[in-house]
Short mmCIF file of C-alpha atoms and ligand atoms in Angstrom, two decimals:
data_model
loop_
_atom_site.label_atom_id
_atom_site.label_comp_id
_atom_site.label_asym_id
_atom_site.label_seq_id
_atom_site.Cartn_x
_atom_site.Cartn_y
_atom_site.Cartn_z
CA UNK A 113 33.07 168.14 35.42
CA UNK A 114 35.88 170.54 35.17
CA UNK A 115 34.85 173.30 33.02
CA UNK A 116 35.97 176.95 32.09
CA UNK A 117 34.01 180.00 31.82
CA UNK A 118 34.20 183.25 30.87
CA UNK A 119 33.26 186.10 33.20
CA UNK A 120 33.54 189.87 32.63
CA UNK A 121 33.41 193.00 35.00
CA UNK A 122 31.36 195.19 32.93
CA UNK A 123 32.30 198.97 32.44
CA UNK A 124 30.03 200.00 35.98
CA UNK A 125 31.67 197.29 37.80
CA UNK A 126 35.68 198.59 36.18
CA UNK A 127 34.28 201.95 37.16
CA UNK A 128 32.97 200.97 41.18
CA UNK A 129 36.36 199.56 41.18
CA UNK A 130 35.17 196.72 42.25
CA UNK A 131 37.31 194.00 40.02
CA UNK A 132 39.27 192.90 43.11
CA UNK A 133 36.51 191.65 45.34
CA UNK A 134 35.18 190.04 42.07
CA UNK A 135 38.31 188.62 41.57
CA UNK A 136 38.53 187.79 45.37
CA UNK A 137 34.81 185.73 45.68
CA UNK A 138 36.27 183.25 42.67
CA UNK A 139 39.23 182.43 44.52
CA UNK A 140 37.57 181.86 47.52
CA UNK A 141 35.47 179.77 46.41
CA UNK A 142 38.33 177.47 44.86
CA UNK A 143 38.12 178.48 41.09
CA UNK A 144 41.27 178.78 39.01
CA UNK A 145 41.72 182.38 36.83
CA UNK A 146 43.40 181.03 33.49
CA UNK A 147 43.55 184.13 31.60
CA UNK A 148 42.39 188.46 32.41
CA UNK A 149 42.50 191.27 30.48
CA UNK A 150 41.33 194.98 31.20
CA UNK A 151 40.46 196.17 27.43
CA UNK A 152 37.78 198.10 25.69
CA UNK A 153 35.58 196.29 23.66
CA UNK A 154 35.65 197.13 19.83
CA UNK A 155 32.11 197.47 18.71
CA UNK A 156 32.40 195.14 16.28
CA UNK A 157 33.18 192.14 19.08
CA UNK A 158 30.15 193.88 21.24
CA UNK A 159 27.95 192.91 18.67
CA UNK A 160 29.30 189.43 17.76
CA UNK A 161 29.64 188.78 21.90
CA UNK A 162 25.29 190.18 22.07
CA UNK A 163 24.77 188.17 18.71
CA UNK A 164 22.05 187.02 20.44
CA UNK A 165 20.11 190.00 21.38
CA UNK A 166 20.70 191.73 18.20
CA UNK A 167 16.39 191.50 17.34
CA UNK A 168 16.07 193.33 21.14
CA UNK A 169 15.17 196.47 21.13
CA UNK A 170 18.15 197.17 23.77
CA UNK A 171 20.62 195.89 21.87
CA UNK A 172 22.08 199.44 20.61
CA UNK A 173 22.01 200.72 24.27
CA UNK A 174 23.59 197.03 25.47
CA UNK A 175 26.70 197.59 22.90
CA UNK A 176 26.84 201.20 23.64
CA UNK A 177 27.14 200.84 27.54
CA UNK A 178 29.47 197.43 27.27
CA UNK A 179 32.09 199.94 24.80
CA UNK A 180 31.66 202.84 27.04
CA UNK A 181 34.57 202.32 29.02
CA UNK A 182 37.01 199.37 29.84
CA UNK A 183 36.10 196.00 30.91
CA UNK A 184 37.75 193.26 32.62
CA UNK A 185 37.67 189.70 31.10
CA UNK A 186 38.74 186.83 32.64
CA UNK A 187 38.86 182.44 31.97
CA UNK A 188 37.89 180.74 35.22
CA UNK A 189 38.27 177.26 35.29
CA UNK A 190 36.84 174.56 38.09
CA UNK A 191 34.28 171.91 38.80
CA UNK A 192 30.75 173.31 37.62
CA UNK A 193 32.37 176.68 37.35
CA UNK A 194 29.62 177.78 34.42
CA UNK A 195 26.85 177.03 36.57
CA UNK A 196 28.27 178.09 39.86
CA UNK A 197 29.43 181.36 38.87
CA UNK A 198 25.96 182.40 37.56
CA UNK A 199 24.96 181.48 41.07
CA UNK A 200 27.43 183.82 42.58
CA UNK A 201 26.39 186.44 40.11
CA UNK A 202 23.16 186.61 41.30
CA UNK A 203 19.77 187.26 38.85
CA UNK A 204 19.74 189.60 35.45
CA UNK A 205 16.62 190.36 37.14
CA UNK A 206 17.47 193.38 40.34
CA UNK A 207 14.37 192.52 42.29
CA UNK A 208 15.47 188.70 41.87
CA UNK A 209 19.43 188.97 43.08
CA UNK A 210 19.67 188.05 46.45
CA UNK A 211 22.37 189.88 48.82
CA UNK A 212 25.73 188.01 49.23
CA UNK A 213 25.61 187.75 45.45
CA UNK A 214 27.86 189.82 43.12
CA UNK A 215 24.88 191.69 41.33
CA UNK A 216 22.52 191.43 45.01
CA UNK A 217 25.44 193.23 46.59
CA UNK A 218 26.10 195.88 44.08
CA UNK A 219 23.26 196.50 41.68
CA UNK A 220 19.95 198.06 41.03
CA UNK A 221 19.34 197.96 37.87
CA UNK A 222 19.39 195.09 34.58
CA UNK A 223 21.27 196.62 31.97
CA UNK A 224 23.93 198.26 34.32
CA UNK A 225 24.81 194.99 36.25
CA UNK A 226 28.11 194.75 36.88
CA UNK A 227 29.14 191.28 35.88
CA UNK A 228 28.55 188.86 32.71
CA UNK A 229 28.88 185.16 33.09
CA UNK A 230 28.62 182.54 30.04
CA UNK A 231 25.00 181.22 30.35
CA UNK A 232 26.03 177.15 28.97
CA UNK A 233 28.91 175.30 27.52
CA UNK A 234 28.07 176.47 24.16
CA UNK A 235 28.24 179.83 25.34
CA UNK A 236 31.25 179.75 27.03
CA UNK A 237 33.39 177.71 24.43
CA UNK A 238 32.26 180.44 22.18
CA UNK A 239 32.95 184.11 24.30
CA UNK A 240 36.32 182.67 25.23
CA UNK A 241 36.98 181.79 21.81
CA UNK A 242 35.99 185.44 21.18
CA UNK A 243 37.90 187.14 23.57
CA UNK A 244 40.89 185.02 24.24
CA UNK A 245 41.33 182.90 21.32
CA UNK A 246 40.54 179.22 20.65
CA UNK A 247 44.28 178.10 22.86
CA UNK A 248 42.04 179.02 26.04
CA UNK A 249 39.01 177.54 25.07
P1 CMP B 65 24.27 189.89 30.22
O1 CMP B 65 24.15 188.62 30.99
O2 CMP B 65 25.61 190.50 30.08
O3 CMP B 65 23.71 189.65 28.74
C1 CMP B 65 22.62 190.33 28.19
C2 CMP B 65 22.39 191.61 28.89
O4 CMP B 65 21.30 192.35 28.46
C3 CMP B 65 22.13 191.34 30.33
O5 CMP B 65 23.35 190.99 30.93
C4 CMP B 65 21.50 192.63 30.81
O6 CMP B 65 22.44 193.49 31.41
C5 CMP B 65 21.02 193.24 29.51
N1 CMP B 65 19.58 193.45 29.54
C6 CMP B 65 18.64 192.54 29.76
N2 CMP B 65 17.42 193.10 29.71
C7 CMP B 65 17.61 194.43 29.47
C8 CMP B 65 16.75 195.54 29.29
N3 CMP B 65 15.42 195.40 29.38
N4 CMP B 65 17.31 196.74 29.05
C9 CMP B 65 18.65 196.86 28.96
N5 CMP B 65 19.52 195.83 29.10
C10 CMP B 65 19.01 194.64 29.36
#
């Protein structure tokens, strides 16, 4: 099915200046950008975006390092985009991200991994809602 998701260079990946081959891989591959933004995150949408791992005991250092400097967030839209684009992505897991993926290409480590990508539907409908506003969604 056609879907959308919502991907983000996180503040390493802004940083490596690595957005445009990011941006580059997803339109190779046939996807569709509907909406980007460079922006830093208010804290208050870090925490709401990590709801999730708010009982981990990372989650102060998670919101910390995804406010620590701007991000870029984008819409991508395109058959099995939510599923395909984790592929791309690689693992969470360094030891587990295999090269010729985003994170196997460029990153070591799991908290400083360059790239988020909505996880399900659910997810997705609900980051892009956060970030973009429910007319993207
Ligand atoms: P992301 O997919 O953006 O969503 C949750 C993030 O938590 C994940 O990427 C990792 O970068 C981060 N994360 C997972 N495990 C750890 C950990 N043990 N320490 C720090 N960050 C982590």
């Amino acid at each position: 099915a056609i879907e959308k998701t919502f991907l983000m260079v996180k503040p390493d990946g802004v940083e490596r200046q690595v957005v445009g081959d990011i941006v580059d891989r997803f339109e190779r591959r046939g996807f569709i950008m509907k909406g980007a933004k460079l922006m830093v995150i208010p804290k208050e949408l870090a925490e709401k975006h990590y709801a999730e791992h708010a009982e981990r005991p990372f989650f102060g250092e998670l919101v910390d390092f995804i406010t620590s400097g701007p991000v870029f967030a984008m819409v991508w839209e395109g058959e099995n985009v939510i599923k395909l684009a984790r592929t791309m992505m690689g693992a969470t897991k360094p030891e587990e991200s295999n090269p010729g993926t985003i994170r196997g290409d460029y990153a070591t480590t799991v908290s400083h991994n360059i790239i988020h990508g909505s996880d399900s539907l659910a997810s997705a409908e609900r980051e892009i809602g956060l970030f973009f506003g429910e007319d993207l969604v």
